Structure formats: C-alpha cells, structure tokens
Coordinates of C-alpha atoms in Angstrom, one line a residue:
M1 CA -120.4 11.6 -35.5
G2 CA -118.6 11.3 -32.1
K3 CA -115.9 13.6 -31.0
R4 CA -112.5 12.0 -31.6
R5 CA -109.6 12.6 -29.3
K6 CA -106.3 14.0 -30.5
K7 CA -103.3 11.7 -30.8
G8 CA -101.1 11.8 -27.8
E9 CA -103.9 12.8 -25.4
G10 CA -104.3 9.2 -24.1
S11 CA -107.5 7.2 -23.7
V12 CA -110.2 7.2 -20.9
R13 CA -112.6 4.3 -20.2
Q14 CA -114.8 3.0 -17.5
R15 CA -113.8 -0.3 -15.9
K16 CA -116.2 -3.1 -14.8
D17 CA -115.8 -2.1 -11.1
G18 CA -117.2 1.4 -11.9
R19 CA -114.0 3.3 -11.7
W20 CA -112.5 5.3 -14.6
E21 CA -109.1 4.5 -16.1
G22 CA -106.9 6.8 -18.1
R23 CA -103.9 5.5 -20.1
V24 CA -101.3 7.3 -22.1
V25 CA -98.1 6.3 -24.1
I26 CA -95.0 7.5 -22.3
G27 CA -92.4 6.2 -24.7
Y28 CA -91.2 3.2 -26.7
D29 CA -88.8 0.3 -26.0
E30 CA -85.9 -0.8 -28.2
K31 CA -88.2 -2.8 -30.4
G32 CA -90.5 0.2 -31.0
L33 CA -93.3 -1.1 -28.8
P34 CA -95.2 1.4 -26.7
R35 CA -94.8 1.8 -23.0
T36 CA -97.9 3.1 -21.1
K37 CA -98.9 4.4 -17.7
N38 CA -102.4 4.6 -16.3
V39 CA -104.4 6.6 -13.7
L40 CA -107.6 5.7 -11.8
A41 CA -110.4 7.9 -10.5
K42 CA -114.0 7.7 -9.4
T43 CA -115.4 10.1 -12.0
K44 CA -114.6 10.7 -15.7
R45 CA -113.8 14.4 -15.1
E46 CA -111.4 13.5 -12.3
C47 CA -109.7 10.8 -14.5
Q48 CA -109.2 13.3 -17.3
E49 CA -107.6 15.8 -15.0
K50 CA -105.2 13.1 -13.6
L51 CA -104.4 12.0 -17.1
K52 CA -103.5 15.6 -18.1
Q53 CA -101.2 15.9 -15.1
L54 CA -99.6 12.6 -16.0
R55 CA -98.9 13.7 -19.6
E56 CA -97.3 16.9 -18.4
T57 CA -95.2 15.0 -15.9
V58 CA -93.8 12.6 -18.4
T59 CA -93.4 14.7 -21.6
G60 CA -93.9 18.2 -20.2
P61 CA -96.5 20.7 -21.4
R62 CA -96.6 21.4 -25.2
T63 CA -94.5 24.4 -26.0
E64 CA -93.9 26.4 -29.2
K65 CA -90.7 24.6 -29.7
V66 CA -92.5 21.3 -30.3
R67 CA -94.2 21.8 -33.6
P68 CA -94.7 19.9 -36.9
E69 CA -92.2 22.0 -38.9
M70 CA -89.4 21.7 -36.3
P71 CA -86.1 20.1 -37.5
F72 CA -86.0 16.4 -37.0
G73 CA -82.8 16.7 -35.0
E74 CA -84.5 18.9 -32.4
W75 CA -87.4 16.6 -32.1
L76 CA -85.1 13.6 -31.8
D77 CA -83.2 15.3 -29.0
H78 CA -86.5 16.3 -27.2
W79 CA -87.8 12.8 -27.5
Y80 CA -84.7 11.2 -26.2
Q81 CA -84.3 13.6 -23.2
T82 CA -87.9 13.5 -22.1
C83 CA -89.4 10.2 -23.2
S84 CA -86.7 7.7 -23.7
M85 CA -83.6 8.4 -21.5
P86 CA -85.3 8.2 -18.1
A87 CA -86.3 4.5 -18.7
L88 CA -82.9 3.3 -20.1
R89 CA -80.0 1.7 -18.4
P90 CA -76.7 3.7 -18.4
S91 CA -75.1 1.3 -20.9
T92 CA -78.2 1.5 -23.2
Q93 CA -78.1 5.3 -22.9
Q94 CA -74.6 5.3 -24.2
E95 CA -75.7 3.3 -27.3
Y96 CA -78.7 5.6 -28.0
E97 CA -76.5 8.7 -27.7
L98 CA -74.0 7.3 -30.1
R99 CA -76.7 6.6 -32.7
I100 CA -78.5 9.9 -32.2
Y101 CA -75.7 12.5 -31.8
R102 CA -73.0 10.9 -34.0
H103 CA -75.0 9.3 -36.8
I104 CA -78.7 10.3 -37.1
I105 CA -78.6 14.1 -36.3
P106 CA -75.6 14.9 -38.5
A107 CA -77.2 13.2 -41.5
L108 CA -81.0 14.0 -41.0
G109 CA -81.1 16.7 -38.3
E110 CA -81.8 19.6 -40.6
I111 CA -84.8 18.1 -42.4
P112 CA -88.2 19.4 -41.0
L113 CA -90.0 16.7 -39.0
N114 CA -93.2 16.9 -41.2
K115 CA -91.0 16.7 -44.4
L116 CA -89.0 13.6 -43.5
T117 CA -89.8 10.8 -45.9
E118 CA -89.2 7.1 -46.2
A119 CA -86.8 7.8 -49.0
N120 CA -84.7 10.1 -46.7
L121 CA -84.4 7.3 -44.1
Q122 CA -83.7 4.6 -46.7
Q123 CA -80.9 6.6 -48.2
F124 CA -79.5 7.2 -44.7
Y125 CA -79.5 3.5 -43.9
H126 CA -77.7 2.8 -47.2
Q127 CA -75.1 5.3 -46.5
L128 CA -74.5 3.9 -43.0
K129 CA -74.1 0.4 -44.4
H130 CA -71.5 1.4 -47.0
G131 CA -69.7 4.4 -45.5
G132 CA -71.0 5.2 -42.0
R133 CA -68.1 4.1 -39.8
L134 CA -66.4 7.0 -38.1
N135 CA -63.2 5.3 -36.7
R136 CA -61.1 2.1 -37.1
M137 CA -62.0 1.8 -40.7
D138 CA -58.7 0.1 -41.5
L139 CA -59.8 -2.7 -39.2
Y140 CA -63.5 -3.1 -39.9
G141 CA -64.0 -1.4 -43.2
P142 CA -65.9 1.8 -44.1
G143 CA -69.5 0.6 -43.4
L144 CA -71.3 -0.1 -40.2
S145 CA -72.6 -3.6 -39.3
D146 CA -76.1 -4.7 -40.0
R147 CA -76.8 -4.6 -36.2
S148 CA -75.7 -1.0 -36.0
V149 CA -77.9 0.0 -39.0
R150 CA -80.9 -1.7 -37.5
G151 CA -80.2 0.0 -34.2
C152 CA -80.4 3.5 -35.9
H153 CA -83.6 2.4 -37.6
I154 CA -85.2 1.3 -34.3
T155 CA -84.3 4.7 -32.7
C156 CA -85.8 6.7 -35.6
R157 CA -88.9 4.6 -35.7
A158 CA -89.6 5.0 -32.0
A159 CA -89.0 8.8 -32.1
L160 CA -91.3 9.1 -35.1
A161 CA -94.0 6.9 -33.6
Q162 CA -94.1 9.3 -30.6
A163 CA -94.5 12.2 -33.0
V164 CA -97.5 10.4 -34.5
E165 CA -99.0 9.9 -31.1
E166 CA -98.6 13.6 -30.3
G167 CA -100.3 14.6 -33.6
L168 CA -97.2 16.3 -35.1
I169 CA -97.1 14.0 -38.2
P170 CA -99.9 11.9 -39.7
M171 CA -97.9 8.7 -40.3
N172 CA -94.6 7.1 -39.4
P173 CA -92.2 7.2 -42.5
A174 CA -89.9 4.6 -40.9
E175 CA -92.5 1.8 -41.0
G176 CA -91.9 0.8 -44.6
C177 CA -88.1 0.9 -44.7
K178 CA -86.2 -2.1 -45.9
L179 CA -83.3 -3.1 -43.6
P180 CA -80.3 -5.6 -43.6
G181 CA -81.1 -9.0 -42.3
E182 CA -80.6 -10.0 -38.7
G183 CA -77.7 -12.3 -39.5
R184 CA -76.1 -13.9 -36.4
R185 CA -72.4 -13.8 -35.9
E186 CA -71.0 -17.3 -36.4
M187 CA -70.0 -18.8 -33.1
Q188 CA -66.8 -20.7 -32.6
V189 CA -66.5 -23.6 -30.1
L190 CA -63.3 -25.0 -28.7
T191 CA -62.8 -28.8 -28.9
R192 CA -61.9 -30.9 -25.9
E193 CA -58.2 -30.8 -26.7
E194 CA -58.2 -27.1 -27.3
M195 CA -59.9 -26.5 -23.9
Q196 CA -57.2 -28.7 -22.3
R197 CA -54.4 -26.7 -23.9
L198 CA -56.1 -23.4 -23.0
L199 CA -56.3 -24.3 -19.3
I200 CA -52.7 -25.7 -19.2
Q201 CA -51.4 -22.4 -20.7
A202 CA -53.7 -20.4 -18.3
K203 CA -51.9 -22.0 -15.3
E204 CA -48.6 -20.6 -16.7
D205 CA -50.1 -17.1 -17.3
G206 CA -51.9 -16.8 -13.9
C207 CA -55.5 -16.9 -15.0
Y208 CA -56.4 -20.6 -14.6
E209 CA -59.3 -20.1 -12.2
L210 CA -60.9 -17.4 -14.3
L211 CA -61.0 -19.5 -17.5
L212 CA -61.8 -22.7 -15.6
L213 CA -64.9 -21.1 -14.0
E214 CA -65.9 -19.6 -17.4
L215 CA -65.7 -23.0 -19.2
S216 CA -67.5 -24.7 -16.3
A217 CA -70.4 -22.2 -15.8
G218 CA -70.8 -20.4 -19.1
L219 CA -71.2 -16.9 -17.6
R220 CA -71.3 -13.7 -19.5
R221 CA -68.0 -11.8 -19.2
G222 CA -69.5 -9.0 -17.1
E223 CA -71.2 -11.5 -14.8
L224 CA -67.9 -13.4 -14.3
L225 CA -65.9 -10.4 -13.4
A226 CA -68.6 -9.0 -11.0
L227 CA -68.5 -12.1 -8.8
Q228 CA -67.7 -11.6 -5.1
W229 CA -66.8 -14.3 -2.6
D230 CA -70.1 -13.7 -0.8
D231 CA -71.8 -15.0 -4.0
L232 CA -70.0 -18.4 -3.8
N233 CA -70.9 -20.9 -1.1
L234 CA -67.6 -22.8 -0.6
G235 CA -69.4 -25.6 1.2
T236 CA -72.4 -26.4 -1.1
G237 CA -70.9 -25.1 -4.4
E238 CA -73.8 -22.7 -5.0
L239 CA -72.9 -19.7 -7.1
R240 CA -75.3 -16.7 -7.2
I241 CA -75.2 -14.3 -10.2
S242 CA -76.7 -10.9 -9.2
R243 CA -74.6 -8.2 -10.9
Q244 CA -72.4 -7.4 -13.9
V245 CA -69.5 -5.2 -14.7
S246 CA -69.4 -3.0 -17.8
R247 CA -67.6 0.1 -19.0
V248 CA -69.9 3.1 -19.4
R249 CA -68.5 6.4 -20.6
G250 CA -65.0 5.3 -19.9
K251 CA -65.6 4.2 -16.3
L252 CA -66.1 0.7 -14.8
T253 CA -69.7 0.4 -13.6
V254 CA -71.2 -2.4 -11.5
S255 CA -75.0 -2.8 -12.1
H256 CA -77.8 -5.3 -12.0
P257 CA -78.1 -7.7 -14.9
K258 CA -80.1 -6.6 -17.9
T259 CA -82.9 -9.1 -17.5
D260 CA -84.6 -10.9 -14.6
A261 CA -83.6 -14.2 -16.1
A262 CA -80.0 -13.3 -15.6
L263 CA -80.5 -13.3 -11.8
R264 CA -79.9 -17.0 -11.1
T265 CA -78.1 -19.6 -8.9
M266 CA -76.2 -22.6 -10.2
V267 CA -74.2 -25.4 -8.6
L268 CA -70.6 -25.9 -9.5
S269 CA -69.0 -29.3 -9.9
P270 CA -66.9 -30.8 -7.0
A271 CA -63.7 -30.6 -9.0
V272 CA -64.2 -26.9 -9.8
M273 CA -65.1 -26.2 -6.1
Q274 CA -61.9 -28.0 -4.9
Q275 CA -59.8 -25.6 -7.1
M276 CA -61.8 -22.5 -6.0
R277 CA -61.2 -23.4 -2.3
R278 CA -57.5 -23.5 -2.9
Y279 CA -57.7 -20.3 -4.9
R280 CA -59.6 -18.5 -2.1
K281 CA -56.6 -18.8 0.2
Q282 CA -54.5 -16.8 -2.4
V283 CA -57.0 -13.9 -2.8
D284 CA -57.2 -11.1 -0.3
S285 CA -60.2 -9.2 -1.8
R286 CA -64.0 -9.3 -1.8
W287 CA -63.9 -9.8 -5.6
I288 CA -63.2 -13.3 -6.8
F289 CA -61.2 -11.9 -9.7
P290 CA -59.8 -8.5 -8.4
S291 CA -58.0 -6.0 -10.6
P292 CA -54.2 -6.4 -10.4
K293 CA -53.8 -2.6 -10.7
K294 CA -56.6 -1.0 -8.6
E295 CA -57.4 -1.7 -5.0
D296 CA -60.9 -3.0 -4.3
A297 CA -62.0 -3.1 -7.9
P298 CA -62.9 -5.9 -10.3
R299 CA -60.9 -6.7 -13.4
D300 CA -61.5 -4.6 -16.5
P301 CA -63.5 -6.6 -19.2
A302 CA -61.3 -5.1 -21.9
A303 CA -58.1 -6.3 -20.1
V304 CA -59.6 -9.8 -19.8
R305 CA -60.4 -9.9 -23.5
K306 CA -56.8 -9.0 -24.3
L307 CA -55.6 -11.6 -21.8
L308 CA -57.6 -14.3 -23.4
S309 CA -56.2 -13.4 -26.8
R310 CA -52.7 -13.8 -25.5
V311 CA -53.4 -17.1 -23.8
L312 CA -55.1 -18.5 -26.9
K313 CA -52.1 -17.7 -29.1
R314 CA -49.6 -19.3 -26.7
A315 CA -51.9 -22.4 -26.4
Q316 CA -52.0 -22.7 -30.2
C317 CA -55.8 -22.4 -30.1
P318 CA -58.0 -20.6 -32.7
K319 CA -58.7 -17.0 -32.0
V320 CA -62.1 -16.8 -30.5
R321 CA -64.1 -14.2 -28.6
F322 CA -64.6 -14.4 -24.8
H323 CA -68.3 -15.0 -25.4
D324 CA -67.4 -18.1 -27.5
L325 CA -66.2 -19.7 -24.2
R326 CA -69.9 -19.4 -23.1
H327 CA -70.9 -21.0 -26.4
T328 CA -68.4 -23.8 -25.7
F329 CA -69.9 -24.5 -22.3
V330 CA -73.5 -24.6 -23.7
T331 CA -72.5 -26.9 -26.6
T332 CA -70.6 -29.2 -24.2
A333 CA -73.5 -29.4 -21.8
L334 CA -75.9 -30.2 -24.6
E335 CA -73.6 -32.9 -26.0
Y336 CA -73.3 -34.5 -22.6
G337 CA -77.1 -34.7 -22.2
M338 CA -78.2 -31.7 -20.1
D339 CA -81.8 -31.0 -20.9
V340 CA -82.6 -27.7 -22.6
K341 CA -84.9 -26.4 -19.8
T342 CA -82.3 -26.8 -17.1
L343 CA -79.5 -25.4 -19.3
S344 CA -81.6 -22.3 -20.2
A345 CA -81.9 -21.5 -16.5
V346 CA -78.2 -22.1 -15.9
V347 CA -77.0 -19.7 -18.6
G348 CA -79.7 -17.1 -17.9
Y349 CA -81.9 -17.3 -21.0
R350 CA -85.5 -16.2 -20.7
S351 CA -86.9 -19.3 -22.4
S352 CA -85.8 -22.7 -23.8
S353 CA -86.7 -21.5 -27.3
T354 CA -83.8 -19.0 -27.2
T355 CA -81.4 -21.8 -26.4
L356 CA -82.8 -23.9 -29.3
N357 CA -82.7 -21.0 -31.7
V358 CA -79.0 -20.1 -30.9
Y359 CA -77.8 -23.7 -30.8
T360 CA -79.8 -25.2 -33.6
H361 CA -76.7 -27.0 -35.0
V362 CA -76.1 -28.8 -31.7
A363 CA -79.7 -29.8 -31.4
K364 CA -79.7 -31.3 -34.9
A365 CA -76.6 -33.3 -34.0
M366 CA -78.3 -34.5 -30.8
E367 CA -81.3 -35.6 -32.8
R368 CA -79.1 -37.7 -35.1
Q369 CA -77.4 -39.3 -32.1
A370 CA -80.8 -40.1 -30.6
A371 CA -82.0 -41.6 -33.8
A372 CA -78.9 -43.7 -34.0
K373 CA -79.4 -45.0 -30.5
I374 CA -83.0 -45.9 -31.3
D375 CA -81.8 -47.9 -34.3
Q376 CA -79.3 -49.7 -32.1
G377 CA -82.0 -50.6 -29.6
I378 CA -84.5 -51.7 -32.2
G379 CA -82.2 -53.3 -34.9
K380 CA -79.6 -54.5 -32.4
Q381 CA -77.0 -52.6 -34.4
E382 CA -73.6 -51.8 -32.8
A383 CA -72.4 -48.2 -32.4
P384 CA -69.8 -47.0 -34.8
Q385 CA -66.2 -47.8 -33.6
E386 CA -65.1 -44.2 -33.6
D387 CA -68.0 -43.2 -31.3
I388 CA -67.0 -46.0 -28.9
Q389 CA -63.4 -44.9 -28.8
E390 CA -64.4 -41.2 -28.2
T391 CA -66.8 -42.0 -25.3
K392 CA -64.8 -44.8 -23.6
H393 CA -61.2 -43.5 -24.1
P394 CA -61.1 -39.7 -23.9
T395 CA -57.5 -38.6 -24.7
M396 CA -55.4 -36.1 -22.8
T397 CA -53.3 -33.6 -24.7
T398 CA -49.5 -33.7 -24.5
F399 CA -49.3 -29.9 -24.8
R400 CA -46.8 -28.1 -22.6
A401 CA -47.3 -24.5 -21.6
D402 CA -45.3 -21.8 -23.4
P403 CA -43.4 -19.9 -20.7
G404 CA -42.9 -16.9 -23.1
K405 CA -39.9 -14.7 -23.4
R406 CA -40.1 -13.0 -20.0
R407 CA -37.0 -11.9 -18.2
K408 CA -36.5 -13.0 -14.6
P409 CA -36.9 -10.3 -11.9
G410 CA -33.6 -8.6 -11.0
T411 CA -31.7 -9.5 -14.2
G412 CA -32.3 -6.0 -15.8
C413 CA -32.8 -5.3 -19.4
V414 CA -30.5 -4.4 -22.4
H415 CA -31.6 -2.1 -25.2
Q416 CA -29.9 -0.1 -27.9
I417 CA -29.6 3.7 -28.0
G418 CA -27.5 5.4 -30.7
G419 CA -26.0 2.1 -31.9
Q420 CA -24.6 1.1 -28.5
A421 CA -26.0 -1.4 -26.0
V422 CA -27.4 0.2 -22.8
F423 CA -28.1 -1.7 -19.7
S424 CA -30.8 -0.6 -17.2
Q425 CA -31.1 -2.1 -13.7
R426 CA -32.0 -1.1 -10.2
A427 CA -29.1 0.3 -8.1
G428 CA -26.9 -2.3 -6.4
R429 CA -27.4 -5.1 -8.9
Q430 CA -24.9 -4.3 -11.7
A431 CA -22.5 -6.9 -10.4
A432 CA -24.7 -9.7 -12.0
L433 CA -24.1 -8.3 -15.5
P434 CA -21.2 -9.7 -17.5
E435 CA -18.2 -7.4 -17.7
R436 CA -18.4 -6.9 -21.5
L437 CA -22.0 -5.6 -21.1
R438 CA -21.4 -3.5 -18.0
P439 CA -21.5 0.2 -19.2
H440 CA -19.9 3.2 -17.7
P441 CA -22.5 4.8 -15.3
G442 CA -22.0 8.3 -16.6
R443 CA -22.5 7.3 -20.2
V444 CA -25.6 5.3 -19.5
R445 CA -27.1 8.1 -17.5
G446 CA -26.4 10.8 -20.2
E447 CA -27.7 8.7 -23.1
A448 CA -30.8 7.6 -21.2
E449 CA -31.6 11.3 -20.4
S450 CA -31.1 12.3 -24.0
A451 CA -33.4 9.5 -25.1
D452 CA -36.1 10.6 -22.7
R453 CA -35.9 14.1 -24.0
G454 CA -36.2 12.8 -27.6

C-alpha cells in the first residue's frame, strides 16, 4: 500500500514537460471553493522543499497553538488572520469581521474544534434567524436576514474546510446543514410618469443631474458617486467606469470595482450629454458629484440615499431604494428593445444569464409582446388600441415641483422658549422683522443662553 500524504501538505506531480509541480490550498473564497498556489522545480526533492516553504509563507509553520482540541473561536481567528484576510477587499473584510467577532465567536467560540457538530451549527443558524440581530430591532425585527445567516454559514464552512485540509478534523460538520433559501429582495421599478415627477422635483432640490445620469445609465450607487470629469468625454459622450466609493469602517474609501466586468465604458445619449455640458460649467471640482460639505471629496453614499428618499416623498413617488433606479433603467432598456448581451455589458454584469435571471419578469413580458407581433404579421391582426396609444402618444405629467417649507435666506427664524416667541437673526437685519415680533435684545440673549445650558 502506497504512502499517503497528510491533509494540508499539498500535492506533488510530474508534468508532461518533465518538470515537477507542487500545489497547496491557501484559503477559500466566499462560496467555500478552494484557492490554490503552485511551485515548479526540476526535481521532485526540490519541488517538495519549495512547497514546504510556500506552506509556511502562507499559513505559517504549525505551532502548538494550532491543534485539534483548540477552541473553535481561536481556530476561526487564526484562519481569518492568516488564510482569508490577506486576499479580501477592505469592504469584504468588514463583513467577515462582523460575522466572526460579533456573531460566530460569541456563540460557538468556546466549543473545541474537534467537538463541533452539525447540530451545534444548525442550532446557531436557527438562533440567528429568530433572534440574532444586535441593533435596530425595532425597525427590522429580532432576527437576521436569510442573506446574513447564509453569510455566517459560508464563513464557518470555509474555516472548517481549512481545518480538514490541515488534518485537524476528519470531516467538515458544516457540509450537511440546512439553510434558509436564497430569496431575492423584490425589486421596484418606477413608471414613466413617476420618473418624470422625480426629475421635476430633483430640479427643485438641486440633484437633477445626479438622478438623470442614474436613470440614463443604470450605475451602481458607488460607481455613480466615484465619477470624475476625466471619466466623461464631453465631445463623444463616452463614460468610463473604473472606481467606486464605499464607506469602510466609518471612512469613505475610493477603490476599484469588485469585478472585472464592472470596468466598462458606455455612451450617453445626446440629450443627457447636453445637460451634462451645461452642468460642467457649474461644478468647480474634479468629481462630477462633489461633496457639498468637504473639499475635494465625493458625495457620501448614505447622504445620497437620504436625499433620494426626500425627493421621492415630495415627488409623490413610491419609496424605493437607490438600487431600484438601476432596476428601472434595465427594465426600460429591455422594454425598448436593447438586446440582453449589450445591456449586460452596459450595466457591468459578468454574463447575459445574470441579466435574464434577475429580470425574468421583463423577459417574459417581452416574449409575449414578440408573440403578439408575430400573430399580427401572420394573421394580419391589428395591435390592441391601448398599445397603440401608449407607443404613439406618450403623455407628459402635469406635476409641479414641491418647493417645501424652506425659509428664505436673511429672514431669520422664530421659535418658542419658555412660552414666549424668540427671534434669531444675524446682526444688522432685525429691521425686517415686524414690530410685534421684534424682541428686546437683552431678553433674547439671556433666554437663548439659558436654553443652550439646558
């Protein structure tokens, strides 16, 4: 019987060209699939020596701390720090650390690695689903979402798979666990009239170009806010997407997009480009949508989310996520006949199948329309009257922007302190206030100071 190698040592084989190749697992991706590295040498002995050096470089030499009976929490921390974290993006590191140090270790960290069972993991997932939320329970309920539960499982499974590879445990207890389904969050799409109302209100609220570009290009929020004027060719209309903005550990971070497919170039329509050229004359920044509070910085994604919520409310539109504006663009493009292959490249999907999977309902509607047109061509049938009206006579909304209850600059403000009206205004402008509301300067100052102390 041949000598079997220990798990975690890697494999050595001779290639067709006569050289020897050594390969070892260095970690696992978010789906639990192994990531490997290899070395090449002229002889088997040299290859084995190089492979040993590679293992120690990636995971470090085996120490007494790494042992089968060590607590699962210690192994999880060791696996994350040495095998997983170096290959992760900063935003993904933040997600992993939240799962590991706030959920998994507090619940399972004391159990010995070689004593952890499928039942322990299954009970842990059940607890997460029904009472694992640590904050904002009044808004979202006591349990975590299905996506968060599955994320904790993916992390546990990858860490335990590495323990199997290193020979610490004989099998992975996470393999047989039952998990919540991968239910997609239902997307919401704005109608033509709702888009018109949104843009009319956006002009009033000073974010017209931002929402116009989003509805015309379908960018991800981070991609939209990371755009610089160098990315937009004002002559040809070509827009290059090469970075994204995200908040990592409380700080705005500009980084490369997550996938290679997100690096792309699209061409904007002439109408949009005409508006962007006018907008360029108003912006004195390298960012297309600069922060109104910080110099030489992009807008905060969280602030833009709140801005959209406010504009939607004033425009009498349904409350949707910012990402639903991207869904609106894709749906509109499909309905107007853009082919799936081109659309997938425009929005940054890896393949056309992703577009079809996400927008199945739109594809079905397009199939019905195509079938109806075939019937019209073969059977000489006329199109339904409502379809003719919708295509030939698009209607414009009569909506007027809501100016909101905003005071004009320089008019001051009136508020109540201790049952009496108090007026606040910059020095030199009290003459504009009616006499009956004009307070005594000493009384206003004293009450304002007491209110500040309170």
